[in-house]
Coordinates of C-alpha atoms in Angstrom, one line a residue:
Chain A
X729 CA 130.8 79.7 22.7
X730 CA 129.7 77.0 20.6
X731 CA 127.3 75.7 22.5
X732 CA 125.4 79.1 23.1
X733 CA 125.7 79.2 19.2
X734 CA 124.1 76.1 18.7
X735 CA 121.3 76.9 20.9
X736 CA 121.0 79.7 19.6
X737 CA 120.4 78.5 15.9
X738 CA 118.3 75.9 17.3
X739 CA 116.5 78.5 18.8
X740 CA 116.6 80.4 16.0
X741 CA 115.4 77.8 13.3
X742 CA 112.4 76.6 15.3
X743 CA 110.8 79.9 16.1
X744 CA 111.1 80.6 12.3
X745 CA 109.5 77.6 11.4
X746 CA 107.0 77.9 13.9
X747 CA 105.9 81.6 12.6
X748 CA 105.7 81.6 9.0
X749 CA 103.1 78.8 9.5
X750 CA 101.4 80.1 11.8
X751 CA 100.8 83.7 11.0
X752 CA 97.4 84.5 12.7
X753 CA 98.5 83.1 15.8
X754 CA 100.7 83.9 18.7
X755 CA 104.1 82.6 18.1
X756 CA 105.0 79.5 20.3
X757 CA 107.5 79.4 22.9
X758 CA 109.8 77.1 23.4
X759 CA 110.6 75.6 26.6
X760 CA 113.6 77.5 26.8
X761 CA 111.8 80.6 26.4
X762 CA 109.1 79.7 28.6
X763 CA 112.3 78.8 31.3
X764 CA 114.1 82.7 30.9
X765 CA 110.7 84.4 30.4
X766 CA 109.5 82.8 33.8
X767 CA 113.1 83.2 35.6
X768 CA 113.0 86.9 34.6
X769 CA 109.2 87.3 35.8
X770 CA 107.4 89.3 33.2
X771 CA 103.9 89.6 32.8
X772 CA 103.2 86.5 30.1
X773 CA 100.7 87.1 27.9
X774 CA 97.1 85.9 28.3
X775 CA 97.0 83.9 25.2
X776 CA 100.0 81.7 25.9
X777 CA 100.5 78.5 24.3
X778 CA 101.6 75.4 26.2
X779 CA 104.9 74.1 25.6
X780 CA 105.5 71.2 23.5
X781 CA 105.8 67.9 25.5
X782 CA 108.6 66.8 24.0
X783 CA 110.3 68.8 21.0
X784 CA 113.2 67.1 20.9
X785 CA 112.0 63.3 20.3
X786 CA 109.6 63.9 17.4
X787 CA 110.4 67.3 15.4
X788 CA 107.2 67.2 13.2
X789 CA 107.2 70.6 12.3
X790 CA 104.0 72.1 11.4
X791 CA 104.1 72.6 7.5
X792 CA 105.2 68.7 8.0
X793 CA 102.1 68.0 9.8
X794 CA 99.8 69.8 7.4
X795 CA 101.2 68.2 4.1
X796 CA 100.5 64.7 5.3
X797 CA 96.6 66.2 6.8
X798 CA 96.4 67.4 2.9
X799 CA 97.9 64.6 1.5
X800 CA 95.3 62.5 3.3
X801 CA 92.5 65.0 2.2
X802 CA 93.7 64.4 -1.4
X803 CA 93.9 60.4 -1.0
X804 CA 89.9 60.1 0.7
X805 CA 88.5 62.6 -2.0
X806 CA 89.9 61.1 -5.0
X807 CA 89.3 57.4 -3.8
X808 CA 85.5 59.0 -3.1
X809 CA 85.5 60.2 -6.7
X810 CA 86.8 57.0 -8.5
X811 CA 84.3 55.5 -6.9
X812 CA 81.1 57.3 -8.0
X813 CA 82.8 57.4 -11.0
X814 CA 83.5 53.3 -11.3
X815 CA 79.7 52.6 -9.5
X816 CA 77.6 55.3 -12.3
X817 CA 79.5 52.8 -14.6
X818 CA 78.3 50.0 -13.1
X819 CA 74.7 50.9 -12.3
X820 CA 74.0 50.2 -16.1
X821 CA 74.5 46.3 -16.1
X822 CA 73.2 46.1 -12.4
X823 CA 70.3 47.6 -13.3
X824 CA 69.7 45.5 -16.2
X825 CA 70.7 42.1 -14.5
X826 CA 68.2 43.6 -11.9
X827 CA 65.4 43.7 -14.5
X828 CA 65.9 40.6 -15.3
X829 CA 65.5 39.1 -12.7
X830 CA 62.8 40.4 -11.1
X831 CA 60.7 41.4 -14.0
X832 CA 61.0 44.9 -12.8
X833 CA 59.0 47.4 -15.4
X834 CA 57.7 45.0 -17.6
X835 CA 60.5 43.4 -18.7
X836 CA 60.2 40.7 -20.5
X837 CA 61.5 37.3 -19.3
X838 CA 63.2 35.5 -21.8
X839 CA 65.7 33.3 -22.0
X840 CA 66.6 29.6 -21.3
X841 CA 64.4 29.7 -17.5
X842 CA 61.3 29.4 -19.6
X843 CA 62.1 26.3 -21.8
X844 CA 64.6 24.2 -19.9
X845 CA 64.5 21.0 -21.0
X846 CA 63.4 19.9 -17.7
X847 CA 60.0 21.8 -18.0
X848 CA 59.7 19.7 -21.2
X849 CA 58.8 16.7 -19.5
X850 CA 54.9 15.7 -19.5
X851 CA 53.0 15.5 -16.3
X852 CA 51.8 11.9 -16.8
X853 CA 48.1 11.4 -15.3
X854 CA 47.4 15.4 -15.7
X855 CA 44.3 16.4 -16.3
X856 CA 44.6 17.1 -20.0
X857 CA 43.9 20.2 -21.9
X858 CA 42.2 20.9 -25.0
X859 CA 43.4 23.6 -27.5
X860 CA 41.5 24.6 -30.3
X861 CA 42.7 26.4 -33.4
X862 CA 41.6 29.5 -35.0
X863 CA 42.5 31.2 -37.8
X864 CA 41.9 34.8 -39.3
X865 CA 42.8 37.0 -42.0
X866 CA 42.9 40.5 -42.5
X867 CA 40.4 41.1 -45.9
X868 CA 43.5 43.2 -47.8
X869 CA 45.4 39.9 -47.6
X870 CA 44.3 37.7 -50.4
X871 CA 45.2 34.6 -48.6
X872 CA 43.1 31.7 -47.7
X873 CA 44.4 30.2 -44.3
X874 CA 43.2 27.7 -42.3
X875 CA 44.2 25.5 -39.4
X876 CA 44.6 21.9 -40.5
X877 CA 43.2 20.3 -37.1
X878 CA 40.4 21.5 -35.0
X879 CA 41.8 21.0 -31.6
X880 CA 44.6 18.7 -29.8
X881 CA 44.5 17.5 -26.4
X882 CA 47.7 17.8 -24.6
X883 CA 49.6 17.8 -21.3
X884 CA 51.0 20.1 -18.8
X885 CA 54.8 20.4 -20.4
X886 CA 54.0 18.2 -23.1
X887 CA 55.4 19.6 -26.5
X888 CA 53.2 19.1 -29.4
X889 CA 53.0 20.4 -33.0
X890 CA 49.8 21.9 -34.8
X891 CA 50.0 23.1 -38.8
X892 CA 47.9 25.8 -40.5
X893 CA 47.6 26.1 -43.9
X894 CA 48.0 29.5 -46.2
X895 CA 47.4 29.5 -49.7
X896 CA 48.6 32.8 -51.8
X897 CA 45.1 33.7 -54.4
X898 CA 46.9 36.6 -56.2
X899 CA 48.7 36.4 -59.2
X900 CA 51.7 38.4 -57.2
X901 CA 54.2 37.5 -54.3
X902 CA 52.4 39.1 -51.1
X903 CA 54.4 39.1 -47.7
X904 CA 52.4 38.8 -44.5
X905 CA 52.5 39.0 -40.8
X906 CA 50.9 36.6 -38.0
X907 CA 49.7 38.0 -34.7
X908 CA 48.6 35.8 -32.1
X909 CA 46.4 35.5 -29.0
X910 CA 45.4 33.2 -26.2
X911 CA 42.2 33.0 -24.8
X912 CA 41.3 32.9 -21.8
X913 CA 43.4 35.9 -20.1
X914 CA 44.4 33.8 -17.5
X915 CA 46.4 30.5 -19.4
X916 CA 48.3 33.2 -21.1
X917 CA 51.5 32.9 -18.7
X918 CA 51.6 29.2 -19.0
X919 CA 51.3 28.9 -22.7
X920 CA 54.7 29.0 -24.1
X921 CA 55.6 28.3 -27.9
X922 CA 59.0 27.3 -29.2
X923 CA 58.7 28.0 -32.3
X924 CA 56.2 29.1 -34.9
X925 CA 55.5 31.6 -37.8
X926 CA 54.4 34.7 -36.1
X927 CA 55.8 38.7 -35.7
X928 CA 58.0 38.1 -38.6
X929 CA 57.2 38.4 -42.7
X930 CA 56.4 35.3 -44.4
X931 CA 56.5 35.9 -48.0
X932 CA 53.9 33.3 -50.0
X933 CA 55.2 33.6 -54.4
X934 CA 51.9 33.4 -56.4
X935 CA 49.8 30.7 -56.2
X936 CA 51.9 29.0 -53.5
X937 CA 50.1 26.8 -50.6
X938 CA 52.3 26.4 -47.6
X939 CA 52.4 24.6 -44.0
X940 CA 52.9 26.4 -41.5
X941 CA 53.6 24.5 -38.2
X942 CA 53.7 25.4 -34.5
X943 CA 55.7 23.9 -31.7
X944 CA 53.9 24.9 -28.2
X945 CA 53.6 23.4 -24.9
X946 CA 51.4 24.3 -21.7
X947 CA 54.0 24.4 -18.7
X948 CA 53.3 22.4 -16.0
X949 CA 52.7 25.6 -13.3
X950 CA 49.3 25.5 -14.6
X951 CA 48.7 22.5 -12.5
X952 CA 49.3 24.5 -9.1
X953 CA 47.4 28.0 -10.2
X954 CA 44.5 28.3 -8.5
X955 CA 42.4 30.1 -11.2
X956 CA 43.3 27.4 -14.3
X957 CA 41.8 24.4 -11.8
X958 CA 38.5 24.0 -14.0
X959 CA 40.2 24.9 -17.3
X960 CA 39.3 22.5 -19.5
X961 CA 39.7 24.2 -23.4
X962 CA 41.6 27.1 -24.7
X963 CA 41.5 28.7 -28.2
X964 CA 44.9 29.7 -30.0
X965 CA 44.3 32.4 -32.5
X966 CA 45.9 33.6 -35.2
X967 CA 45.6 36.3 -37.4
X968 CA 47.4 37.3 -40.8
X969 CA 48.0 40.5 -41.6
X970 CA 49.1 42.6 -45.1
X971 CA 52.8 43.5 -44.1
X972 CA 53.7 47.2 -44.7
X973 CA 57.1 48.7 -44.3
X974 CA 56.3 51.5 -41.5
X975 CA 58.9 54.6 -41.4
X976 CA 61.8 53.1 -40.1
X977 CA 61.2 50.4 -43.1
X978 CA 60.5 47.7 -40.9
X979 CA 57.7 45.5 -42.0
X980 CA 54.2 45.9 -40.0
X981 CA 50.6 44.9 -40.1
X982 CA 48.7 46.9 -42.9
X983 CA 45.6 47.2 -40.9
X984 CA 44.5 50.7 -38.2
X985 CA 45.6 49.9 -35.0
X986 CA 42.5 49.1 -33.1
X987 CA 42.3 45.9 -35.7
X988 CA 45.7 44.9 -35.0
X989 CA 45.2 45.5 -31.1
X990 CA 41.9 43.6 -31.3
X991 CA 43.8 40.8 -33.0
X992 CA 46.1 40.2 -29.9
X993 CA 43.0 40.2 -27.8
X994 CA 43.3 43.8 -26.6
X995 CA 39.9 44.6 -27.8
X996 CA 38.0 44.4 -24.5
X997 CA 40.6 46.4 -22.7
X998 CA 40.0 50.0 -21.6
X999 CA 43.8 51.6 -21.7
X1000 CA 46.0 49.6 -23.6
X1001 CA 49.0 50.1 -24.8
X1002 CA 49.6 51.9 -27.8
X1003 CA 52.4 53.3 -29.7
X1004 CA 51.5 56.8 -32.0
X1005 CA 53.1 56.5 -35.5
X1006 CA 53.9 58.7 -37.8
X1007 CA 52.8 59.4 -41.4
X1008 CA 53.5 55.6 -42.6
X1009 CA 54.4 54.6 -46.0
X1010 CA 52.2 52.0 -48.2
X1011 CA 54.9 49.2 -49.6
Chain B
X513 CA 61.6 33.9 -11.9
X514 CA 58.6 31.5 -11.0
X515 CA 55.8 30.9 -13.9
X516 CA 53.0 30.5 -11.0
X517 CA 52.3 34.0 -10.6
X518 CA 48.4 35.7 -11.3
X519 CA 49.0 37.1 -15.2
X520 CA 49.5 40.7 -14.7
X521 CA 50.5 43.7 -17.5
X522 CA 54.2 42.8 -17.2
X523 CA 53.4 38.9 -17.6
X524 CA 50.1 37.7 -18.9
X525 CA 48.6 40.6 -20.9
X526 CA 51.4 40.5 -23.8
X527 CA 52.2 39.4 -26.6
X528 CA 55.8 37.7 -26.7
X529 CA 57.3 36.2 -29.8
X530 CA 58.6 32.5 -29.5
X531 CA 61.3 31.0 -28.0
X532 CA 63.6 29.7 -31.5
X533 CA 61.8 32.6 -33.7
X534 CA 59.8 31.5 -36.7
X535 CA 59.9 28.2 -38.8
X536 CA 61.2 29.6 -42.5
X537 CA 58.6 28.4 -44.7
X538 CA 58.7 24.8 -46.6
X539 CA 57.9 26.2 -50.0
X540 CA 59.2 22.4 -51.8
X541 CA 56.3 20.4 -49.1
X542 CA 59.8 18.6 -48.3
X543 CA 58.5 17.7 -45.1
X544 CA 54.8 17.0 -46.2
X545 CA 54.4 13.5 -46.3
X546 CA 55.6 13.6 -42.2
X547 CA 52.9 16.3 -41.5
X548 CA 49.9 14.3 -43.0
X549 CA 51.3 11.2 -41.4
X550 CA 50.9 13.0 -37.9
X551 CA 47.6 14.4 -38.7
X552 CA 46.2 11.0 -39.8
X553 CA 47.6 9.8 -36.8
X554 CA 45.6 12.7 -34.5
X555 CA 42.7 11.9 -36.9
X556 CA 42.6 8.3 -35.3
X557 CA 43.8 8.9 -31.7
X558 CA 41.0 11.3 -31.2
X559 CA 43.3 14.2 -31.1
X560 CA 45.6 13.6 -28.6
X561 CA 48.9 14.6 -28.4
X562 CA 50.5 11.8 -26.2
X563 CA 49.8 9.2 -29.2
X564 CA 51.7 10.9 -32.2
X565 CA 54.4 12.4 -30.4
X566 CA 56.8 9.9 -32.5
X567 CA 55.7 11.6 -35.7
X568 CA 56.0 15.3 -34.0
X569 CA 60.2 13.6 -34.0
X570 CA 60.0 12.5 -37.5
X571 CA 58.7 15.9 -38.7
X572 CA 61.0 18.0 -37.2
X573 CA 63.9 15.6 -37.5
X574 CA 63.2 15.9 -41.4
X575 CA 63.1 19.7 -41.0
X576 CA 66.4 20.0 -39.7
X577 CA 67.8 18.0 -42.3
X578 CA 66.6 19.8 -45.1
X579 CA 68.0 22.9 -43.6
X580 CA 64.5 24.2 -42.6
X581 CA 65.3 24.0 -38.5
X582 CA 68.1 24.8 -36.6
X583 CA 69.9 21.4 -35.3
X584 CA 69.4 20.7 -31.7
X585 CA 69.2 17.9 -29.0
X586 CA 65.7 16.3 -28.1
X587 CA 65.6 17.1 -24.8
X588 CA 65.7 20.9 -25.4
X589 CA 62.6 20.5 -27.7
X590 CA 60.8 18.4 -25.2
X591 CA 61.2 14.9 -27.5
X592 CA 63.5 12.9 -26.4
X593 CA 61.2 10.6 -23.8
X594 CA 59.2 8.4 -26.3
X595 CA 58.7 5.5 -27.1
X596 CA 59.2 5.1 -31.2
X597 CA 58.9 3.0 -33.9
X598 CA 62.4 2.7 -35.1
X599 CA 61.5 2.7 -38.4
X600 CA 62.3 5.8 -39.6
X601 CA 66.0 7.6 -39.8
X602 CA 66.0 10.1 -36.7
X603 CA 69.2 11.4 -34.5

């Protein structure tokens, strides 16, 4: 009596679980089914499931089977999003140590690779290069300025200093603004300054003569260039501008643009680059 | 990145501001005397560099104690290779 129970709730309890997990389906059969149904010979139905190998070892019911599919579901999607989440918050500082290290979309390459102290060093027994000096002024800028030395001759990574000379002729302060330019095209990669007095105000009191001095140096890749083999003199320009205060209040060259472009040696190019401004104001 | 490349836009064709930024100006001529001491010097030596490179020391050495240069090694500004006169105070 007990034992037919027991199989009988055994019976009972797996068929239940088996159905309300399956609904669309044909209920399985258990073995012990599948045992009477075949001793009593009735017509099985077509769509018969096997039996279960073994239901007794492993009882994974189905709804148990399903929660651990879904739970796996759930682990690979959010892993998936965290991490197109965590790499769109990388990409910005990949992309910019990218940049900047290949020069990708004219970014500039600055920094401590340019002026290492070993590309300080002069090439002894270089061919040496002669740089003169030139100096302009816009005509609203009531300066006088002037280099103090007509050329220098230096090395390939030699450092050197030149000085130009500004005196103020008005009878108020006047701030101005340097541009520079290089000529010719092709030195311009190899000429390198460490410090000077251009792209940022200089403000001369009334009256006041000042020196202005330049650190520069010719690095030493020149040497293995192809095109600077036969280069014997350069000229280093510099022009000084009337500073205005554009609209964001930042100080500018008070001069049209083509002056200014033509000033950093732009003027024999066809499309340069050019930035529109808006309705300025005079300082 | 290498410096031997052909100039292109992204390299040769533009304008880029220097390395340390701009000198502030020596409105007292503190420094004077060490500038027209290197340019007599160029005066003599034909111009070269090579000669007064002792003087370029002095100059700049006298900058940065007068608070008109930021203080830094030799070696970073290319300097610290010559042979000098002794003479004058230097770091």
């Amino acid at each position: 009596m007990t034992s037919t129970h027991s199989l009988r709730r055994v019976f009972v309890t797996y068929s239940n679980t088996l159905v309300s997990t399956r609904p669309h389906c044909q209920p399985r059969i258990s073995s012990w089914t599948y045992g009477v149904l075949s001793l009593s010979r009735r017509p099985l139905s077509t769509h018969m499931f096997p039996p279960p190998k073994s239901p007794r070892a492993r009882v994974v019911s189905a709804r148990d089977l399903y929660a651990q599919r879904n739970r796996n579901l759930f682990m690979y999607t959010s892993a998936v999003v965290i991490l197109a989440v965590g790499a769109s918050y990388a990409a910005v500082p990949l992309y910019r140590m990218f940049c900047a290290a290949t020069g990708f979309a004219g970014t500039p390459v600055v920094g401590t690779g340019r002026f290492e102290a070993e590309r300080l060093v002069p090439i002894e027994g270089a061919k040496r290069i002669k740089v003169h000096f030139n100096a302009d002024r816009s005509e609203q800028l009531p300066w006088t300025f002037t280099p103090q030395q007509k050329y220098v001759t230096v090395l390939p990574g030699e450092t050197s200093l030149a000085f130009y000379k500004a005196k103020n002729n008005a009878d108020h302060d006047v701030i101005g603004i340097a541009t520079y330019n290089v000529t010719p095209d092709r030195i311009a990669p190899y000429f390198a300054k460490v410090e000077c007095f251009c792209f940022e105000e200089q403000k001369l009191l009334a009256g006041e003569e000042v020196d202005m001095p330049l650190l520069f140096f010719i690095d030493k890749d020149v040497l293995d260039d192809p095109a600077c083999r036969n280069l014997d003199d350069i000229v280093l320009s510099y022009t000084f501008f009337k500073a205005r205060r554009n609209a964001q209040g930042q100080l500018e060259p008070d001069a049209p643009d083509d002056v200014v472009q033509a000033s950093q040696g732009w003027s024999d190019v066809k499309f340069k680059l050019t930035t529109e401004t808006s309705e300025t104001t005079r300082d | 990145m290498s410096f031997g490349r052909p100039p292109s836009i992204s390299t040769g064709f533009q304008v880029t501001p220097p390395n340390r930024g701009s000198f502030p100006l020596d409105h007292y001529g503190e420094c004077k005397e060490f500038m027209t001491k290197y340019l007599d010097c160029l005066k003599n030596n034909s111009s070269t560099s090579s000669e007064c490179r002792h003087l370029n020391k002095d100059y700049l050495n006298c900058r940065m104690h007068n608070g008109l240069m930021e203080k830094d090694e030799w070696k970073n500004l290319g300097l610290d290779n010559l042979k000098s006169d002794g003479l004058i105070n230097r770091k």
